[in-house]
Every structure is written in C-alpha cells, then in structure tokens.
C-alpha cells in the first residue's frame, strides 16, 4: 500500500468517527455526512500541512467546507440546501462549538464527566454530588479541579480556544 | 500552611463549575486575592462555563445519552465499505500533489488523544513487515498500559507504542536494552493530559538483539518493562 494510502486510512480511522459526529450535528443531513467527511480528509491530505494538531486542523477544514457549501447552496437556490443549517457564520460557529464541547465532554474520563454533570449541569452542591456519586467530598473537589484542567486541555487540542 | 493552601488551590474546580459551600467559596475568594498561581489558572479556564453552557441544558449526548437519544448519533458507517472509496479518490488525485509521508500522520498522532480509535501500529507498518507485539508489564506501584509492536526494518527495529494511563506530565523515555545489558534511548515524549499517547521509536538493534524494553519517567523510574 503506498504511504499516502496508509496515512489517509490512519487518519480516516482515527478521526472519521469524530468528524462524522461533528458534521452530522452541524448539518443534520445524513446523506451528505460521509461525503463531507471524506472531502475534509482529502483536502487535508492534498494540503499536507505541517501541523502539530491534526485534529484541530481537520475540524477547521470541516468548518470551512460546511460554510462554503452553505454559501454555494444559498447562491443556487434550486439546489437542495443543507437541512437545518444555521443562517450565518456566527450561528454556524456556535453550532460547531456546541458539538465540539460535547465531543470534549465525551473525552473526559468518566469520573470527571460525572462531576461536571452533577456540579455544572445539575447544579448540585459538592456535598450533594458526594452523596450522589458515593465519593468523599475531598475527592469531588479534586476531581472538579482536574476535570476543569483536562477539559481546557482537550478543547485547546481541538482548536476551541475561547 | 502549605497543606492548607494546597487544599485551597483545588477549590478552583468547584469555584468554576459551581457547588462550593459558602465557607469554601469565601475561603477560595480570599485565597484568590493573593495567590498568583490560581489567578493565572483561573485566567486560562475562565471561558469554560460559557462553553459548557453551549452544550446545555444537559451537556449533550455523552453526559445524558437518554436526553438526546438517536438524534445525537451520527449515521453509522462501515469503514470497510467507505475506506476504499476514499482511497480511490486519493489515487485519482495523487499526481497533483507532493507525497505525504506516513511520518506526518504518525507524528501527529503521537500528540493526539483517543487511543481507542487509533490503529496506528497496524496501519503505519505495511502488513508484510514482520511484526511482534508485546505488552509491557507495569512496574510495582504503576498502572500504565503499554503495547509495543516491534517491526523489523532494513535499518533495525521500529517500535510502535500505544500507551494508556500514563503520567499526565513530565518527560517519558523508551529505553532499549540489548543482550549485553547496554541501554539506549529509542524515543522520548511528554505526558499528555489524558494519559494517552501513541508514538513510534527506532533502534538500530534487530528484534532478536533486543533483550528488554523499558519506559521510564523523568526521574529515571521504570514505569513498565517488556522482555522480548
Ligand atoms: Zn492558589
């Protein structure tokens, strides 16, 4: 197998599932998800970027591709527009950030994820979280600390720098 | 007082996510006024609550799978069916661009997370190359998991590592120990926040000349070793 094929296959297998989720959540067009994902990987392969953070680069490329396709379909109204696509770039950015944050939460260790869910989303106190999870309060506190740090690192790695 | 202020640093998590008791909240607010480390750290992570709110109200499919159900699941795709399509598109466009070596993908992968999805050793090593897989046993007191693929190359041995539950910071080094007991570093890398990493090292030794592999931390402490 030529080297390029190996590189492309490796990237497809490692990043394809994440890209598919991101594109699906941002476009809600099941028929086009795989096409967009493959086009993203092809573009990145053709550009052969020298990047430290391939994941962020793939996500940025997907963002551009979705915006481009959205603009193209707006210019040619007879074509089927991507369903449910947010109206402008700012909305699309928000939608993508939402997907990426959800992806990032999925990458947290389960113990850290539980603490974020209880403290942030369910608005429980440290004491209530401790009871809910059956974990000492001190552990809840330190898990909250490490969850925050890990989440920041994961988001940075995905290119979400806000 | 060090113990007490260590305890206070850690409250940054609850301060940001919510849930601190009134007493802890005042204690941390007070601590924050004078602790430069916490001020700097808060500056780095202060954008998180706004980002987390985007995934509200329940944090999305990974946090509450029932809430979003199937709507969150991307259409499932069989790699075996779709990959050939992608590769034939690569073949069609190949002449128009310069070669992109596997090393690019391998090097990039080394800094990425998501070990579960990474099939590096199998993909980066062409299948016809003789490959031996070993699992490095964690040293007492260590819980690291390291799978090593030793790939025989013309120049020596390629060492594809797949590491889990590693230290999350500091330098890590792979040493190759030959049959005479001589040891040489074959790769070094940094801990990642998730403790996962995949990387490739190299040694001039042939697989049958390698007695043992060791992964050591920055202090030279052996975290895991494998006898080949
Ligand atoms: Zn502090």
Coordinates of C-alpha atoms and ligand atoms in Angstrom, one line a residue:
Chain A
X1 CA 0.0 0.0 0.0
X2 CA 1.5 3.4 -0.9
X3 CA 2.5 5.6 2.0
X4 CA -0.2 8.1 1.2
X5 CA -2.9 5.4 1.4
X6 CA -1.7 4.4 4.9
X7 CA -1.7 8.0 6.1
X8 CA -5.1 8.7 4.8
X9 CA -6.5 5.4 6.1
X10 CA -5.0 6.0 9.5
X11 CA -6.5 9.5 9.7
X12 CA -9.8 8.3 8.4
X13 CA -10.0 5.5 11.0
X14 CA -8.8 7.7 13.9
X15 CA -10.7 10.9 13.1
X16 CA -13.5 9.8 10.9
X17 CA -16.0 9.0 13.7
X18 CA -15.4 12.3 15.4
X19 CA -15.7 14.2 12.1
X20 CA -18.9 12.3 11.3
X21 CA -20.4 13.3 14.6
X22 CA -19.4 17.0 14.2
X23 CA -20.6 17.2 10.5
X24 CA -23.8 15.4 11.4
X25 CA -24.6 17.7 14.3
X26 CA -23.7 20.8 12.3
X27 CA -25.6 19.9 9.1
X28 CA -28.2 17.3 10.0
X29 CA -28.0 15.9 6.5
X30 CA -27.4 12.2 6.8
X31 CA -26.9 11.7 3.1
X32 CA -24.0 14.1 2.9
X33 CA -22.2 13.4 6.2
X34 CA -19.8 10.8 4.7
X35 CA -19.2 12.9 1.6
X36 CA -18.2 15.9 3.6
X37 CA -16.0 13.9 6.0
X38 CA -14.2 12.3 3.1
X39 CA -13.8 15.6 1.3
X40 CA -12.3 17.1 4.6
X41 CA -9.7 14.3 4.7
X42 CA -8.9 14.7 1.0
X43 CA -8.4 18.4 1.4
X44 CA -6.2 18.0 4.4
X45 CA -4.2 15.3 2.6
X46 CA -3.8 17.5 -0.5
X47 CA -2.7 20.4 1.6
X48 CA -0.3 18.1 3.5
X49 CA 0.0 20.6 6.4
X50 CA 2.9 20.5 8.8
X51 CA 0.8 20.8 11.9
X52 CA 1.2 19.6 15.5
X53 CA -2.5 19.4 16.0
X54 CA -4.1 17.4 13.2
X55 CA -7.5 17.2 15.0
X56 CA -7.9 20.9 15.2
X57 CA -6.8 21.3 11.6
X58 CA -9.4 18.7 10.4
X59 CA -12.1 20.5 12.4
X60 CA -11.2 23.9 11.0
X61 CA -11.2 22.4 7.5
X62 CA -14.7 20.9 8.1
X63 CA -15.9 24.2 9.4
X64 CA -14.7 26.0 6.2
X65 CA -16.2 23.3 4.0
X66 CA -19.6 23.4 5.6
X67 CA -19.6 27.2 5.4
X68 CA -18.5 27.1 1.7
X69 CA -21.2 24.5 0.8
X70 CA -23.8 26.5 2.7
X71 CA -22.9 29.7 0.7
X72 CA -22.9 27.8 -2.6
X73 CA -26.3 26.4 -1.9
X74 CA -27.6 29.8 -1.0
X75 CA -26.4 31.2 -4.3
X76 CA -28.0 28.4 -6.2
X77 CA -31.4 28.2 -4.6
X78 CA -32.7 25.4 -6.9
X79 CA -30.2 23.1 -5.3
X80 CA -31.2 21.3 -2.1
X81 CA -29.8 23.3 0.7
X82 CA -28.2 21.6 3.7
X83 CA -31.1 20.9 6.0
X84 CA -31.3 22.9 9.3
X85 CA -28.1 24.8 8.6
X86 CA -27.8 27.8 10.8
X87 CA -28.3 31.1 9.0
X88 CA -25.0 32.9 9.3
X89 CA -21.4 32.1 10.1
X90 CA -21.7 33.2 13.7
X91 CA -24.6 30.7 14.2
X92 CA -22.6 28.0 12.5
X93 CA -19.6 28.7 14.7
X94 CA -21.8 28.4 17.7
X95 CA -23.3 25.2 16.5
X96 CA -19.8 23.8 15.8
X97 CA -18.5 24.9 19.2
X98 CA -21.5 23.2 20.8
X99 CA -20.7 20.0 19.0
X100 CA -17.0 20.3 20.0
X101 CA -17.8 21.0 23.6
X102 CA -20.0 17.9 23.6
X103 CA -17.2 15.9 22.0
X104 CA -14.8 17.2 24.6
X105 CA -17.1 16.1 27.4
X106 CA -17.2 12.7 25.8
X107 CA -13.4 12.6 26.0
X108 CA -13.2 13.3 29.7
X109 CA -12.6 10.3 32.0
X110 CA -16.0 9.0 33.3
X111 CA -15.2 10.0 36.9
X112 CA -14.5 13.6 35.7
X113 CA -17.5 13.6 33.5
X114 CA -19.8 12.6 36.4
X115 CA -18.5 15.5 38.5
X116 CA -19.1 18.1 35.7
X117 CA -22.6 16.7 35.1
X118 CA -23.5 17.0 38.8
X119 CA -21.9 20.3 39.6
X120 CA -22.4 22.2 36.4
X121 CA -25.4 20.8 34.6
X122 CA -27.4 19.6 37.5
X123 CA -26.4 22.4 39.8
X124 CA -25.7 20.1 42.7
X125 CA -23.5 21.2 45.6
X126 CA -20.2 19.4 46.4
X127 CA -22.0 17.7 49.3
X128 CA -24.9 16.5 47.1
X129 CA -22.5 15.4 44.4
X130 CA -20.6 13.5 47.1
X131 CA -23.7 11.6 48.1
X132 CA -24.9 11.1 44.6
X133 CA -21.6 9.6 43.4
X134 CA -20.8 7.9 46.7
X135 CA -17.4 9.7 46.7
X136 CA -15.9 11.7 49.5
X137 CA -16.3 15.5 49.3
X138 CA -12.5 15.9 49.1
X139 CA -12.4 13.7 46.1
X140 CA -15.3 15.5 44.4
X141 CA -13.3 18.8 44.9
X142 CA -10.1 17.4 43.4
X143 CA -12.0 15.8 40.5
X144 CA -13.7 19.0 39.8
X145 CA -10.3 20.7 39.7
X146 CA -8.8 18.0 37.3
X147 CA -11.9 17.9 35.2
X148 CA -11.6 21.6 34.6
X149 CA -7.9 21.3 33.6
X150 CA -8.4 18.3 31.4
X151 CA -11.4 19.9 29.7
X152 CA -9.4 23.0 28.9
X153 CA -6.6 20.9 27.5
X154 CA -8.9 18.8 25.4
X155 CA -10.7 21.9 24.0
X156 CA -7.3 23.5 23.2
X157 CA -6.3 20.4 21.4
X158 CA -9.5 20.5 19.3
X159 CA -8.8 24.1 18.4
X160 CA -11.5 25.6 20.6
X161 CA -9.5 28.5 22.2
X162 CA -12.3 30.6 23.6
Chain B
X1 CA 0.4 26.4 55.9
X2 CA 1.4 24.7 52.7
X3 CA -1.1 21.9 53.2
X4 CA -3.9 24.3 53.8
X5 CA -3.2 26.4 50.7
X6 CA -2.8 23.2 48.6
X7 CA -6.3 22.4 49.7
X8 CA -7.4 25.8 48.6
X9 CA -5.9 25.7 45.1
X10 CA -8.0 22.7 44.4
X11 CA -11.2 24.6 45.0
X12 CA -10.7 26.4 41.7
X13 CA -12.7 23.5 40.1
X14 CA -15.8 23.9 42.2
X15 CA -15.4 27.7 42.1
X16 CA -15.7 27.5 38.3
X17 CA -18.3 24.7 37.9
X18 CA -20.4 25.7 40.9
X19 CA -21.3 23.7 44.1
X20 CA -18.9 25.2 46.7
X21 CA -20.3 25.6 50.1
X22 CA -20.5 29.3 51.3
X23 CA -17.5 28.7 53.6
X24 CA -15.4 27.2 50.8
X25 CA -16.5 29.9 48.4
X26 CA -15.3 32.7 50.8
X27 CA -12.1 30.8 51.6
X28 CA -11.3 30.5 47.9
X29 CA -12.3 34.0 47.0
X30 CA -10.0 35.2 49.8
X31 CA -7.2 32.9 48.7
X32 CA -7.5 34.1 45.1
X33 CA -6.7 37.6 46.1
X34 CA -3.2 36.7 47.0
X35 CA -2.4 33.5 45.0
X36 CA -0.8 34.4 41.7
X37 CA -0.9 30.7 40.6
X38 CA -4.6 30.5 41.0
X39 CA -5.2 33.8 39.3
X40 CA -3.2 32.7 36.3
X41 CA -5.0 29.4 36.2
X42 CA -8.4 31.0 36.5
X43 CA -7.5 33.2 33.6
X44 CA -6.9 30.1 31.4
X45 CA -10.1 28.3 32.3
X46 CA -12.5 31.2 32.8
X47 CA -14.0 30.7 29.4
X48 CA -15.2 27.2 30.2
X49 CA -18.6 27.9 31.8
X50 CA -19.7 29.8 28.7
X51 CA -18.6 26.9 26.5
X52 CA -20.3 24.4 28.8
X53 CA -23.5 26.4 28.5
X54 CA -23.4 25.8 24.7
X55 CA -23.9 22.1 25.4
X56 CA -26.8 22.8 27.8
X57 CA -29.1 22.2 29.3
X58 CA -27.8 18.6 29.9
X59 CA -24.3 18.6 28.4
X60 CA -25.1 16.7 25.3
X61 CA -25.2 13.0 24.4
X62 CA -22.1 12.0 26.3
X63 CA -23.4 13.3 29.6
X64 CA -27.1 12.4 29.2
X65 CA -27.4 9.8 26.5
X66 CA -31.1 9.4 27.1
X67 CA -32.0 13.0 26.7
X68 CA -30.9 13.3 23.1
X69 CA -31.2 9.7 22.0
X70 CA -30.7 8.8 18.4
X71 CA -30.7 12.4 17.3
X72 CA -27.1 12.7 18.6
X73 CA -25.8 9.6 16.9
X74 CA -24.2 10.2 13.5
X75 CA -25.3 7.8 10.8
X76 CA -23.2 4.7 11.3
X77 CA -20.8 3.9 8.5
X78 CA -18.7 0.8 7.8
X79 CA -15.1 1.7 7.4
X80 CA -14.6 -1.3 5.2
X81 CA -17.1 0.0 2.7
X82 CA -16.2 3.6 2.8
X83 CA -12.5 3.5 3.1
X84 CA -11.9 2.1 -0.5
X85 CA -14.0 5.0 -1.9
X86 CA -11.8 7.5 0.0
X87 CA -8.6 5.7 -1.2
X88 CA -9.7 5.6 -4.8
X89 CA -10.3 9.4 -4.6
X90 CA -6.8 9.7 -3.2
X91 CA -5.5 7.6 -6.2
X92 CA -7.3 9.9 -8.7
X93 CA -5.8 13.0 -7.2
X94 CA -2.4 11.6 -6.3
X95 CA -0.5 13.0 -9.3
X96 CA -1.4 16.6 -8.5
X97 CA 0.3 16.8 -5.2
X98 CA 3.5 16.0 -3.4
X99 CA 3.9 12.9 -1.3
X100 CA 2.8 13.0 2.2
X101 CA 4.7 10.5 4.3
X102 CA 3.2 8.3 6.9
X103 CA 5.5 10.0 9.3
X104 CA 3.3 13.1 9.2
X105 CA 0.3 11.1 10.3
X106 CA 2.3 9.1 12.9
X107 CA 4.0 12.2 14.3
X108 CA 0.7 14.0 14.5
X109 CA -1.0 11.0 16.1
X110 CA 1.6 11.0 18.9
X111 CA 0.2 14.2 20.3
X112 CA -3.4 13.3 19.9
X113 CA -5.9 11.7 22.2
X114 CA -8.3 9.0 21.5
X115 CA -6.2 5.9 21.7
X116 CA -9.3 3.8 21.4
X117 CA -9.8 4.8 17.8
X118 CA -6.2 4.6 16.8
X119 CA -5.0 1.6 15.0
X120 CA -1.5 3.0 14.4
X121 CA 0.8 0.1 14.6
X122 CA -1.3 -2.0 12.2
X123 CA -1.8 0.8 9.8
X124 CA 1.6 2.6 9.8
X125 CA 3.5 -0.6 9.4
X126 CA 2.9 -2.2 6.0
X127 CA 1.4 -5.5 6.7
X128 CA 4.2 -7.6 5.0
X129 CA 6.8 -6.4 7.5
X130 CA 7.5 -9.0 10.3
X131 CA 6.0 -7.6 13.5
X132 CA 6.0 -8.9 17.0
X133 CA 3.6 -7.5 19.6
X134 CA 4.4 -7.4 23.3
X135 CA 2.6 -5.9 26.3
X136 CA 4.9 -4.1 28.8
X137 CA 4.1 -5.1 32.4
X138 CA 3.7 -2.2 34.7
X139 CA 6.3 -1.8 37.4
X140 CA 5.1 -2.3 41.0
X141 CA 3.1 0.8 42.0
X142 CA 2.5 1.8 38.4
X143 CA -0.7 1.3 36.5
X144 CA 0.5 2.2 33.0
X145 CA -0.5 0.1 30.0
X146 CA 1.9 0.0 27.1
X147 CA 1.5 -2.1 24.0
X148 CA 4.6 -2.3 21.8
X149 CA 4.8 -3.5 18.2
X150 CA 8.3 -4.4 17.1
X151 CA 8.6 -4.0 13.4
X152 CA 11.6 -5.4 11.6
X153 CA 13.0 -2.8 9.2
X154 CA 16.1 -2.9 7.0
X155 CA 17.8 -0.3 9.3
X156 CA 16.8 -2.0 12.6
X157 CA 13.6 -2.1 14.6
X158 CA 10.7 0.3 14.5
X159 CA 8.9 0.4 17.9
X160 CA 5.2 1.4 17.7
X161 CA 3.9 2.3 21.2
X162 CA 0.4 2.6 22.4
X163 CA 0.3 3.9 25.9
X164 CA -2.6 4.3 28.3
X165 CA -2.9 5.6 31.9
X166 CA 0.5 7.3 31.7
X167 CA 1.7 10.2 33.9
X168 CA -0.1 13.3 32.6
X169 CA 3.0 15.5 32.6
X170 CA 6.8 15.3 32.5
X171 CA 9.1 13.5 30.1
X172 CA 8.9 9.8 29.3
X173 CA 11.6 7.8 27.6
X174 CA 11.7 4.4 26.0
X175 CA 14.9 2.5 26.5
X176 CA 16.1 -0.5 24.5
X177 CA 18.3 -2.9 26.4
X178 CA 20.5 -5.2 24.3
X179 CA 21.6 -8.7 25.1
X180 CA 24.8 -7.4 26.8
X181 CA 22.8 -5.1 29.1
X182 CA 23.6 -1.9 27.2
X183 CA 20.7 0.5 27.2
X184 CA 19.9 3.2 24.6
X185 CA 17.0 5.7 24.4
X186 CA 14.8 5.0 21.4
X187 CA 12.1 7.6 21.9
X188 CA 11.2 10.4 24.3
X189 CA 7.9 12.2 24.7
X190 CA 5.8 14.2 27.1
X191 CA 2.9 13.1 29.2
X192 CA -0.5 14.3 27.8
X193 CA -3.4 15.5 29.9
X194 CA -5.5 12.3 29.2
X195 CA -2.6 10.0 29.8
X196 CA -2.9 8.5 26.3
X197 CA -0.2 8.6 23.7
X198 CA 0.8 6.8 20.6
X199 CA 4.3 7.1 19.1
X200 CA 7.0 5.5 17.2
X201 CA 10.6 5.0 18.2
X202 CA 13.5 3.5 16.4
X203 CA 16.6 1.5 17.2
X204 CA 19.5 0.1 15.1
X205 CA 19.2 -3.2 17.0
X206 CA 17.4 -6.0 15.3
X207 CA 14.4 -7.6 17.2
X208 CA 16.5 -10.6 18.2
X209 CA 19.2 -8.4 19.7
X210 CA 16.7 -6.7 22.0
X211 CA 16.6 -8.2 25.5
X212 CA 14.2 -5.8 27.1
X213 CA 12.2 -2.5 26.7
X214 CA 11.7 -0.1 29.5
X215 CA 9.5 3.0 29.7
X216 CA 10.9 5.4 32.3
X217 CA 9.7 8.7 33.7
X218 CA 11.7 11.9 34.0
X219 CA 13.4 10.7 37.2
X220 CA 14.6 7.5 35.6
X221 CA 12.0 5.4 37.5
X222 CA 10.9 2.4 35.4
X223 CA 7.1 2.6 34.8
X224 CA 6.8 -0.5 32.6
X225 CA 9.0 -3.1 31.0
X226 CA 8.8 -5.8 28.5
X227 CA 11.0 -8.8 27.8
X228 CA 11.0 -9.7 24.2
Ligands
LIG1 ZN1 -3.8 29.1 44.8

